[in-house]
Amino acid sequence: MAMNKNVYLDNSATTPVAPEVLEAMIPFFQSRYGNASSLHSEGRDARRAVEESRALIAEHLKVHPSEIVFTSGATEADNLALLGTALRSTGGHLITSRIEHDAVRHSADWLASRGYDVTLLEVDEFGRVSADDVREAIRPDTMLVSVMAGNNEVGTIQPIRAIGEICRERSVPFHTDAVQAYGKIELPMDVIDMLSVSAHKLHGPKGVGFLYVRKGTKLTPLLHGGGHEHGRRSGTENVPGIVGLGVATQIAFEERDRVTQRMEGFREYLIQEVLKLPATRLNGHPTESLPHIANFSFEAIEGESLIMKLDEHHIATSTGSACSSPNLEPSHVLVALGVPLSMAHGSLRVSTGRQTMQDDIDALLKALPIVVQELRDMSPFKVGG
Amino acid sequence: MYTEKVIDHFREPHNRGKMENYSAVGKVGNIVCGDVMWLYIKVDKNDAGQDIITDISWETFGCTAAIATSSMVSDIGKGKTIEEAIAVTNQDVASELGGLPPIKMHCSALAADALNEAIYAYLIQEKRSIPEALQKRHDHIAKEMAQLEERYAAFTEKGNSKPRGCE
Ligand SMILES: Cc1ncc(COP(=O)(O)O)c(C=O)c1O
Ligand code: FES
């Protein structure tokens, strides 16, 4: 265990900022520090940088720049989509799924506690929502459908084109949390009305993101103040962050084919090798998945211990284990997939990034059988095989 | 979030594994987090004729804190008389570890309960009288265990021992 290099395989949690991104950001902390709302040349310089970044993002998404609303990240973007839609009236019906990120899930819970009706769509054993269920759930008072593009824990891709088309037919706005999918898979922007993105999952900085809002989509702002972002989100623009997000977007889209192909290779190899260990399962969809996420369960092992053991080997991963969550409940995603409780406790999420190398995967595959055996030896439960 | 002491015990836990020729075993679990601890004791008489716990070992399915508290309670309990060991609380276990995050205090409760249950099993087996507090604690723990055994039936020896593998 003399290995000192850190192996970082938790890129769904966050990613290292790409050198190009950091380089582009630095001037906006120091020499180009203007407030984008100021009239003087410093201000105009900052405004230009913000608008260039907006245009760059819009170009990659093939949307209009005025449809991009910068936020403090995807949590805010998700809140703006859900609450900004709901708070236009005092009641109404929201449709979302059981496997959403907490930013959507808890926004929906909050709305439910305020008297809104919320339908939670079930998922199949792979974590997929059925578009037919969306069709059936839509009511005359449905104000929004929100289904994520790709799941952050198990990687499963949702049929968002089909869902978006149904929403379009029924004239219901459709929001998708695309935090994990952005820059990784094709997004059907023609049927999406709102889309949340976060920079730090994409080798950009933390604390910045955006909500794409299709022209004509009605939202009430959540942050009131100086009327920034065309009154949709007040607050002095995070100029360095926005610049970083633009560059991160550009890199992600330009390198997409090459990087995601490599990620897919890692994922397939990981699945093949990890499932050779006894009493192990893959959570999520074998093929309909984001390229960078693979989630496994190990019988008779608890996830937090597994993560801590891998950390001893200088390998960073994560778990949806109950014991690592603030309420001790097992991951709502794994429970929604119907993963048996005995297995839901021992999950391991491996997520790769642009910087991931074969060496990293090999290091994990070398350490994993050792720590799995070590923990199984400690466990009162014996797995056969 | 964990103290160095917790991490040390997690990395190199003391007294882990099943015991040969144990006197009694205590099996406990927490229904919320799903963690399970089995604790084995060996009891002998000392020169004064008192029952002494001469050895402790354990098998644990659980979080970092569950493994560290298993290790710690085995250190604490060894060499104690039955009466002394009954008095060991989860606070004792947690404070010996330099404290635990609030949400992880129940992991130390698991450890103290496991020791209690092993003692309870021993006293029953030896047909001794059971102190009232111990009985009460046992009744409470037993209820939770029944639910957990159902959950883990597939991989306890009682149940089907074949793994389900990848479904
Ligand atoms: C799917 C998904 N949505 C939303 C978020 C929240 O993003 P942020 O960290 O920018 O608030 C995350 C990341 O934590 C995520 O994975
Ligand atoms: S989280 Fe339950 S025993 Fe540690």
XYZ file of C-alpha atoms and ligand atoms in Angstrom:
572
model
C 0.000 0.000 0.000
C 2.905 2.292 -0.611
C 0.924 3.799 -3.438
C 0.743 7.499 -2.953
C -0.932 8.712 -6.072
C -4.553 9.441 -5.404
C -7.016 7.653 -7.620
C -10.077 9.805 -7.990
C -13.138 7.913 -9.184
C -15.869 10.123 -7.754
C -16.412 12.449 -10.700
C -20.190 12.406 -10.285
C -19.665 14.204 -6.994
C -17.330 16.762 -8.459
C -14.470 17.046 -10.927
C -11.100 18.775 -10.901
C -11.176 22.113 -12.725
C -9.565 21.724 -16.146
C -6.334 23.742 -16.513
C -7.778 25.597 -19.523
C -10.829 26.539 -17.473
C -8.791 27.862 -14.576
C -6.557 29.821 -16.892
C -9.536 31.486 -18.528
C -11.013 32.389 -15.133
C -7.987 33.901 -13.416
C -8.022 37.346 -15.096
C -11.594 37.866 -13.902
C -10.486 37.739 -10.285
C -7.666 40.219 -10.744
C -7.244 42.514 -13.717
C -10.734 42.135 -15.188
C -12.709 42.360 -11.958
C -15.523 44.634 -13.120
C -19.164 44.302 -12.164
C -21.034 43.316 -15.304
C -23.732 45.868 -14.499
C -21.358 48.847 -14.292
C -21.231 51.474 -16.997
C -17.472 52.015 -17.093
C -15.074 50.063 -19.251
C -14.279 47.549 -16.489
C -17.974 46.839 -16.232
C -18.424 46.583 -19.967
C -15.487 44.199 -20.145
C -17.098 41.921 -17.570
C -20.456 42.154 -19.352
C -18.822 41.153 -22.613
C -17.239 38.119 -20.944
C -20.568 37.042 -19.440
C -22.381 37.424 -22.734
C -19.664 35.616 -24.660
C -19.945 32.702 -22.293
C -23.723 32.731 -22.625
C -23.448 32.756 -26.420
C -20.941 29.915 -26.372
C -23.202 27.730 -24.268
C -26.243 28.600 -26.378
C -24.355 27.723 -29.517
C -23.430 24.282 -28.229
C -26.994 23.614 -27.110
C -28.408 25.161 -30.314
C -30.648 27.516 -28.335
C -30.927 31.281 -28.069
C -28.525 33.019 -25.646
C -31.406 34.826 -23.917
C -32.707 31.415 -22.892
C -29.714 30.782 -20.601
C -30.170 31.977 -16.996
C -26.988 31.759 -14.940
C -27.414 30.525 -11.378
C -25.301 29.496 -8.409
C -25.412 25.904 -9.581
C -27.861 23.159 -10.350
C -29.543 23.144 -6.954
C -30.661 26.681 -7.625
C -31.542 25.880 -11.236
C -33.726 22.954 -10.122
C -35.379 25.094 -7.459
C -35.997 27.848 -9.975
C -37.585 25.411 -12.426
C -39.892 23.770 -9.894
C -40.692 26.572 -7.473
C -40.543 29.253 -10.143
C -43.240 27.373 -12.053
C -45.341 26.404 -9.048
C -45.331 29.734 -7.254
C -47.060 31.418 -10.177
C -50.259 30.040 -8.686
C -51.336 28.815 -5.274
C -51.859 25.201 -6.247
C -51.424 22.729 -9.053
C -50.003 19.383 -10.007
C -46.352 18.456 -10.443
C -45.089 15.207 -11.948
C -41.605 13.997 -11.145
C -39.870 10.669 -10.530
C -38.698 8.670 -7.535
C -35.055 8.816 -8.540
C -34.454 12.552 -8.824
C -31.555 14.331 -7.188
C -32.409 15.843 -3.804
C -32.516 19.303 -5.376
C -35.637 18.259 -7.307
C -36.912 15.749 -4.767
C -36.874 18.098 -1.815
C -38.249 20.976 -3.878
C -41.155 18.688 -4.768
C -41.549 17.646 -1.117
C -41.632 21.264 -0.091
C -44.302 22.033 -2.674
C -46.316 19.045 -1.453
C -46.090 20.404 2.082
C -47.515 23.689 0.787
C -50.571 22.020 -0.656
C -49.452 21.270 -4.216
C -50.199 17.821 -5.629
C -47.131 15.798 -6.518
C -47.088 12.562 -8.517
C -43.906 10.498 -8.150
C -43.345 8.258 -11.156
C -42.102 4.765 -10.411
C -39.086 3.317 -12.211
C -38.343 -0.183 -13.451
C -35.578 -2.400 -12.076
C -33.029 -0.484 -14.148
C -34.208 2.890 -12.917
C -36.139 3.914 -16.008
C -39.294 5.989 -15.982
C -41.896 4.919 -18.516
C -43.099 7.591 -20.919
C -46.555 5.976 -20.859
C -46.720 6.586 -17.122
C -46.050 10.252 -17.800
C -48.912 10.318 -20.299
C -51.253 8.737 -17.775
C -50.198 11.018 -14.955
C -50.807 14.287 -16.811
C -53.979 16.070 -15.646
C -55.618 19.297 -16.700
C -53.989 21.058 -13.740
C -50.493 19.634 -14.339
C -48.142 22.604 -14.335
C -44.801 20.829 -14.845
C -43.154 17.487 -15.552
C -39.608 17.137 -14.217
C -37.607 14.000 -15.027
C -33.815 13.927 -14.927
C -31.857 13.148 -18.091
C -29.389 10.738 -16.502
C -29.253 9.553 -12.926
C -26.351 10.625 -10.725
C -26.197 7.442 -8.640
C -26.726 4.607 -11.078
C -26.252 6.385 -14.405
C -29.490 5.263 -16.029
C -30.595 7.412 -18.970
C -34.255 8.396 -19.096
C -36.374 8.385 -22.246
C -36.518 12.169 -22.212
C -37.319 12.584 -25.878
C -40.435 10.444 -25.506
C -41.394 12.219 -22.276
C -40.767 15.619 -23.826
C -42.914 14.773 -26.838
C -45.812 13.775 -24.626
C -45.464 16.991 -22.648
C -45.388 18.950 -25.883
C -48.589 17.231 -27.101
C -50.327 18.048 -23.855
C -48.868 21.567 -23.587
C -47.231 20.862 -20.240
C -43.778 22.375 -19.642
C -40.998 19.799 -19.331
C -37.948 20.282 -17.112
C -34.963 17.980 -16.993
C -32.034 17.959 -14.580
C -29.197 17.326 -17.017
C -26.346 17.828 -14.556
C -24.794 14.428 -15.210
C -25.870 14.150 -18.845
C -24.713 17.556 -20.126
C -21.681 17.177 -22.357
C -21.978 13.394 -22.194
C -25.039 12.497 -24.263
C -27.195 14.149 -26.921
C -29.984 16.233 -25.379
C -33.253 16.624 -27.323
C -33.479 20.386 -26.827
C -36.457 20.630 -29.211
C -38.720 18.976 -26.620
C -37.159 20.403 -23.457
C -38.511 23.593 -21.912
C -36.117 23.861 -18.997
C -32.778 22.189 -18.307
C -30.459 22.400 -15.287
C -26.680 22.310 -15.518
C -23.842 22.619 -13.026
C -20.259 23.584 -13.937
C -18.394 21.550 -11.329
C -19.475 18.186 -12.739
C -17.834 19.154 -15.988
C -14.355 20.263 -14.914
C -15.643 23.757 -14.233
C -15.784 25.645 -10.922
C -18.194 24.986 -8.058
C -21.026 27.390 -7.361
C -22.096 28.194 -10.902
C -24.541 26.686 -13.344
C -27.511 27.626 -15.423
C -31.117 26.955 -16.138
C -32.046 26.867 -19.783
C -35.520 28.404 -20.049
C -37.253 28.124 -23.409
C -38.594 31.447 -24.654
C -42.190 31.795 -23.574
C -41.856 29.541 -20.499
C -43.354 31.398 -17.570
C -41.408 31.509 -14.329
C -41.626 33.613 -11.244
C -38.178 34.626 -9.942
C -37.006 33.297 -6.592
C -34.249 35.848 -6.014
C -35.346 39.457 -5.985
C -32.957 42.341 -6.264
C -31.248 44.265 -9.015
C -33.086 42.544 -11.831
C -30.119 40.661 -13.285
C -30.569 37.951 -15.903
C -33.556 39.831 -17.306
C -35.217 39.845 -13.926
C -35.216 36.056 -13.725
C -32.371 35.804 -11.228
C -31.083 38.823 -9.364
C -27.563 38.944 -7.984
C -24.248 40.257 -9.320
C -23.046 37.820 -11.951
C -20.313 35.403 -10.913
C -18.129 36.516 -13.794
C -15.146 34.167 -13.303
C -17.520 31.268 -12.693
C -19.575 32.020 -15.774
C -16.431 32.302 -17.882
C -15.264 28.965 -16.462
C -18.607 27.360 -17.231
C -18.369 28.551 -20.831
C -14.900 27.119 -21.339
C -15.853 23.880 -19.558
C -18.840 23.564 -21.888
C -16.726 24.153 -24.924
C -14.199 21.501 -23.908
C -16.903 19.005 -23.004
C -18.718 19.359 -26.316
C -15.607 19.435 -28.443
C -14.030 16.415 -26.759
C -17.264 14.602 -26.223
C -16.940 11.714 -28.637
C -13.400 10.934 -27.685
C -13.849 11.246 -23.929
C -17.157 9.440 -23.674
C -15.858 6.615 -25.809
C -12.996 6.145 -23.395
C -15.412 6.312 -20.462
C -17.629 3.678 -22.037
C -14.612 1.431 -22.395
C -13.770 1.892 -18.707
C -17.355 1.216 -17.719
C -17.627 -1.985 -19.715
C -14.325 -3.224 -18.380
C -15.280 -2.362 -14.806
C -18.600 -4.163 -15.084
C -16.969 -7.205 -16.589
C -14.294 -7.386 -13.892
C -16.317 -6.409 -10.815
C -19.063 -8.921 -11.568
C -16.447 -11.656 -11.443
C -16.365 -11.165 -7.677
C -18.880 -13.436 -5.966
C -22.284 -12.128 -4.813
C -22.022 -8.832 -6.626
C -24.537 -6.999 -8.787
C -24.689 -4.064 -11.130
C -27.269 -1.442 -10.195
C -28.775 0.519 -13.051
C -29.025 -0.275 -16.727
C -26.301 -2.380 -18.352
C -26.317 -0.322 -21.561
C -28.782 2.588 -21.363
C -26.443 4.465 -19.098
C -24.347 7.572 -18.870
C -20.821 6.571 -19.838
C -19.125 7.738 -16.650
C -21.147 6.047 -13.897
C -21.188 2.432 -12.732
C -22.887 1.349 -9.511
C -22.393 -2.023 -7.830
C -23.651 -3.803 -4.731
C -21.755 -6.362 -2.713
C -23.619 -8.805 -0.564
C -22.800 -8.825 3.152
C -20.858 -5.570 2.947
C -21.845 -2.124 4.095
C -21.075 0.718 1.701
C -19.549 3.274 4.022
C -16.973 0.758 5.238
C -16.195 -0.147 1.661
C -15.566 3.500 0.766
C -13.370 3.980 3.823
C -11.375 0.831 3.054
C -10.830 1.980 -0.537
C -9.792 5.355 0.822
C -7.041 3.585 2.766
C -5.821 2.421 -0.632
C -5.981 6.058 -1.799
C -8.981 5.441 -4.003
C -11.882 7.899 -3.842
C -15.350 6.512 -4.611
C -18.796 6.938 -3.120
C -21.797 5.018 -1.896
C -25.532 5.369 -1.632
C -25.265 3.521 1.648
C -27.633 4.298 4.479
C -24.784 4.690 6.895
C -23.239 7.549 5.007
C -26.463 9.470 4.577
C -27.636 12.035 7.098
C -30.807 10.100 7.916
C -29.458 6.536 7.750
C -32.011 5.594 5.119
C -30.628 3.641 2.190
C -30.409 5.490 -1.115
C -33.867 6.410 -2.389
C -32.631 5.587 -5.872
C -31.614 2.015 -5.059
C -34.829 1.502 -3.116
C -36.854 2.785 -6.098
C -35.045 0.298 -8.345
C -36.149 -2.458 -5.997
C -32.609 -3.375 -4.987
C -33.095 -5.698 -1.978
C -32.403 -3.865 1.281
C -29.667 -6.368 2.067
C -27.890 -5.258 -1.113
C -28.842 -1.579 -1.025
C -26.551 -1.194 2.000
C -23.428 -2.201 0.158
C -23.332 -0.016 -2.904
C -20.310 1.438 -4.611
C -20.488 4.193 -7.194
C -17.507 4.530 -9.500
C -17.532 7.597 -11.731
C -14.867 8.566 -14.199
C -13.814 11.930 -15.576
C -11.886 13.437 -18.440
C -8.633 12.867 -16.507
C -9.276 9.200 -15.670
C -6.668 6.765 -16.951
C -6.561 2.998 -17.291
C -4.145 3.014 -14.316
C -6.900 4.400 -12.111
C -9.295 1.639 -13.098
C -6.583 -0.964 -12.615
C -5.791 0.382 -9.146
C -9.435 0.068 -8.166
C -9.719 -3.427 -9.591
C -6.614 -4.439 -7.703
C -7.784 -3.077 -4.346
C -11.445 -4.021 -4.595
C -11.189 -7.812 -4.208
C -8.889 -7.297 -1.227
C -11.181 -4.921 0.645
C -14.313 -6.845 -0.267
C -12.757 -10.001 1.143
C -11.490 -8.192 4.213
C -14.957 -6.823 4.992
C -16.660 -10.116 4.227
C -14.272 -11.870 6.603
C -15.430 -9.442 9.274
C -19.109 -9.872 8.501
C -21.386 -12.338 10.269
C -23.056 -12.997 6.938
C -21.380 -15.509 4.731
C -21.771 -15.392 1.021
C -21.625 -18.715 -0.735
C -19.715 -19.412 -3.878
C -16.077 13.474 10.808
C -14.428 10.486 12.529
C -11.691 10.808 15.150
C -8.249 9.346 14.490
C -9.010 6.735 17.113
C -12.102 5.584 15.227
C -10.118 5.357 12.024
C -7.328 3.430 13.772
C -9.763 0.860 15.118
C -11.474 0.627 11.754
C -8.200 0.070 9.950
C -6.856 -2.460 12.377
C -9.716 -3.757 14.431
C -8.944 -5.796 17.540
C -10.453 -9.218 18.208
C -12.311 -9.608 14.964
C -13.673 -12.897 13.706
C -15.648 -15.786 15.038
C -14.490 -17.450 18.292
C -13.972 -21.173 18.678
C -15.459 -22.628 21.876
C -17.211 -19.474 22.935
C -19.404 -19.451 26.027
C -22.143 -17.300 24.486
C -22.909 -15.032 21.558
C -24.943 -11.826 21.393
C -26.567 -10.890 18.079
C -27.846 -7.377 17.572
C -28.790 -5.091 14.719
C -30.249 -1.726 13.910
C -33.342 -1.816 11.760
C -32.900 1.702 10.396
C -29.354 1.495 9.079
C -29.432 -2.278 8.713
C -26.137 -2.915 10.471
C -25.590 -6.161 12.355
C -23.088 -7.187 15.046
C -22.409 -10.612 16.534
C -20.287 -10.636 19.665
C -18.776 -13.777 21.217
C -17.664 -14.069 24.845
C -15.668 -16.641 26.712
C -16.390 -16.763 30.422
C -14.217 -18.382 33.114
C -14.089 -18.239 36.883
C -11.316 -16.296 38.574
C -9.612 -17.312 41.829
C -12.312 -15.558 43.825
C -14.957 -17.653 42.042
C -16.319 -14.708 40.038
C -17.356 -15.008 36.390
C -14.799 -13.212 34.250
C -15.021 -12.453 30.552
C -11.649 -13.753 29.455
C -12.074 -13.300 25.738
C -14.257 -11.398 23.292
C -14.448 -11.433 19.532
C -16.982 -10.235 16.960
C -18.282 -10.288 13.415
C -19.836 -7.095 12.117
C -21.683 -6.027 9.005
C -21.693 -2.290 9.284
C -20.295 1.149 8.886
C -16.895 2.463 9.913
C -18.201 3.344 13.376
C -19.857 -0.049 13.804
C -16.526 -1.768 13.136
C -14.585 0.632 15.366
C -17.064 0.261 18.243
C -16.995 -3.538 17.871
C -13.256 -3.376 18.235
C -13.430 -0.978 21.180
C -16.119 -2.837 23.123
C -14.088 -6.022 22.793
C -11.120 -4.234 24.377
C -13.243 -2.701 27.118
C -15.098 -5.887 28.032
C -12.127 -8.216 28.221
C -11.104 -9.018 31.781
C -14.262 -7.586 33.311
C -16.575 -9.505 35.618
C -20.111 -10.107 34.350
C -21.402 -7.378 36.694
C -18.821 -4.887 35.468
C -19.478 -5.744 31.845
C -23.236 -5.260 32.217
C -22.503 -1.729 33.364
C -20.655 -0.821 30.138
C -22.655 1.800 28.266
C -22.528 3.104 24.742
C -21.208 6.374 26.165
C -18.218 4.461 27.531
C -17.531 2.982 24.111
C -17.975 6.300 22.298
C -15.832 8.299 24.693
C -12.997 5.758 24.553
C -13.016 6.393 20.814
C -12.756 10.132 21.359
C -16.427 10.642 20.542
C -18.664 9.863 17.576
C -20.732 12.093 15.306
C -24.273 12.397 16.756
C -25.824 10.303 13.999
C -23.249 7.590 14.694
C -23.966 7.289 18.423
C -26.335 4.417 17.676
C -23.348 2.452 16.354
C -21.861 2.530 19.856
C -25.255 1.494 21.217
C -25.040 -1.518 18.939
C -21.699 -2.446 20.502
C -22.895 -2.054 24.087
C -26.068 -3.976 23.241
C -24.079 -6.796 21.675
C -22.089 -7.206 24.873
C -25.300 -7.158 26.895
C -26.915 -9.747 24.697
C -23.945 -12.059 24.945
C -24.079 -11.788 28.726
C -27.821 -12.345 28.672
C -27.378 -15.474 26.560
C -24.695 -16.677 28.942
C -26.815 -16.158 32.050
C -29.808 -17.905 30.469
C -27.639 -20.812 29.435
C -26.221 -21.099 32.932
C -29.745 -20.834 34.354
C -28.838 -17.792 36.434
C -31.213 -15.085 37.487
C -31.435 -12.166 35.068
C -31.182 -8.620 36.420
C -34.344 -6.710 35.571
C -32.583 -3.996 33.545
C -30.816 -6.606 31.457
C -34.088 -8.407 30.781
C -35.749 -5.198 29.655
C -32.937 -4.332 27.341
C -32.978 -7.827 25.924
C -36.711 -7.698 25.182
C -36.249 -4.483 23.283
C -33.276 -5.739 21.271
C -34.908 -9.073 20.459
C -37.806 -7.370 18.718
C -35.527 -5.470 16.384
C -33.451 -8.567 15.669
C -36.477 -10.556 14.581
C -37.216 -8.003 11.860
C -33.618 -7.909 10.730
C -33.262 -11.669 10.555
C -36.091 -11.689 8.098
C -34.329 -9.103 5.961
C -31.054 -10.990 5.895
C -32.506 -14.508 5.818
C -30.896 -15.035 2.426
C -27.410 -14.914 3.819
C -27.594 -16.056 7.378
C -26.834 -19.703 7.974
C -30.457 -20.332 8.867
C -31.610 -19.288 5.451
C -30.568 -20.108 1.962
C -26.830 -19.656 2.010
C -26.459 -19.401 -1.742
C -25.792 -15.890 -2.992
C -28.271 -14.352 -5.336
C -25.446 -12.899 -7.368
C -26.202 -10.530 -10.146
C -29.857 -10.585 -11.000
C -28.275 15.249 -10.852
C -27.828 16.398 -10.017
N -28.619 17.458 -9.845
C -28.241 18.515 -9.104
C -27.032 18.560 -8.477
C -26.678 19.765 -7.654
O -25.778 20.585 -8.312
P -24.989 21.743 -7.549
O -23.918 21.054 -6.790
O -24.452 22.617 -8.638
O -25.951 22.470 -6.690
C -26.161 17.467 -8.623
C -24.853 17.414 -7.955
O -24.705 17.341 -6.768
C -26.576 16.357 -9.406
O -25.796 15.286 -9.561
S -24.724 3.533 10.806
Fe -25.822 2.084 11.898
S -24.302 1.006 12.991
Fe -23.250 2.605 12.018
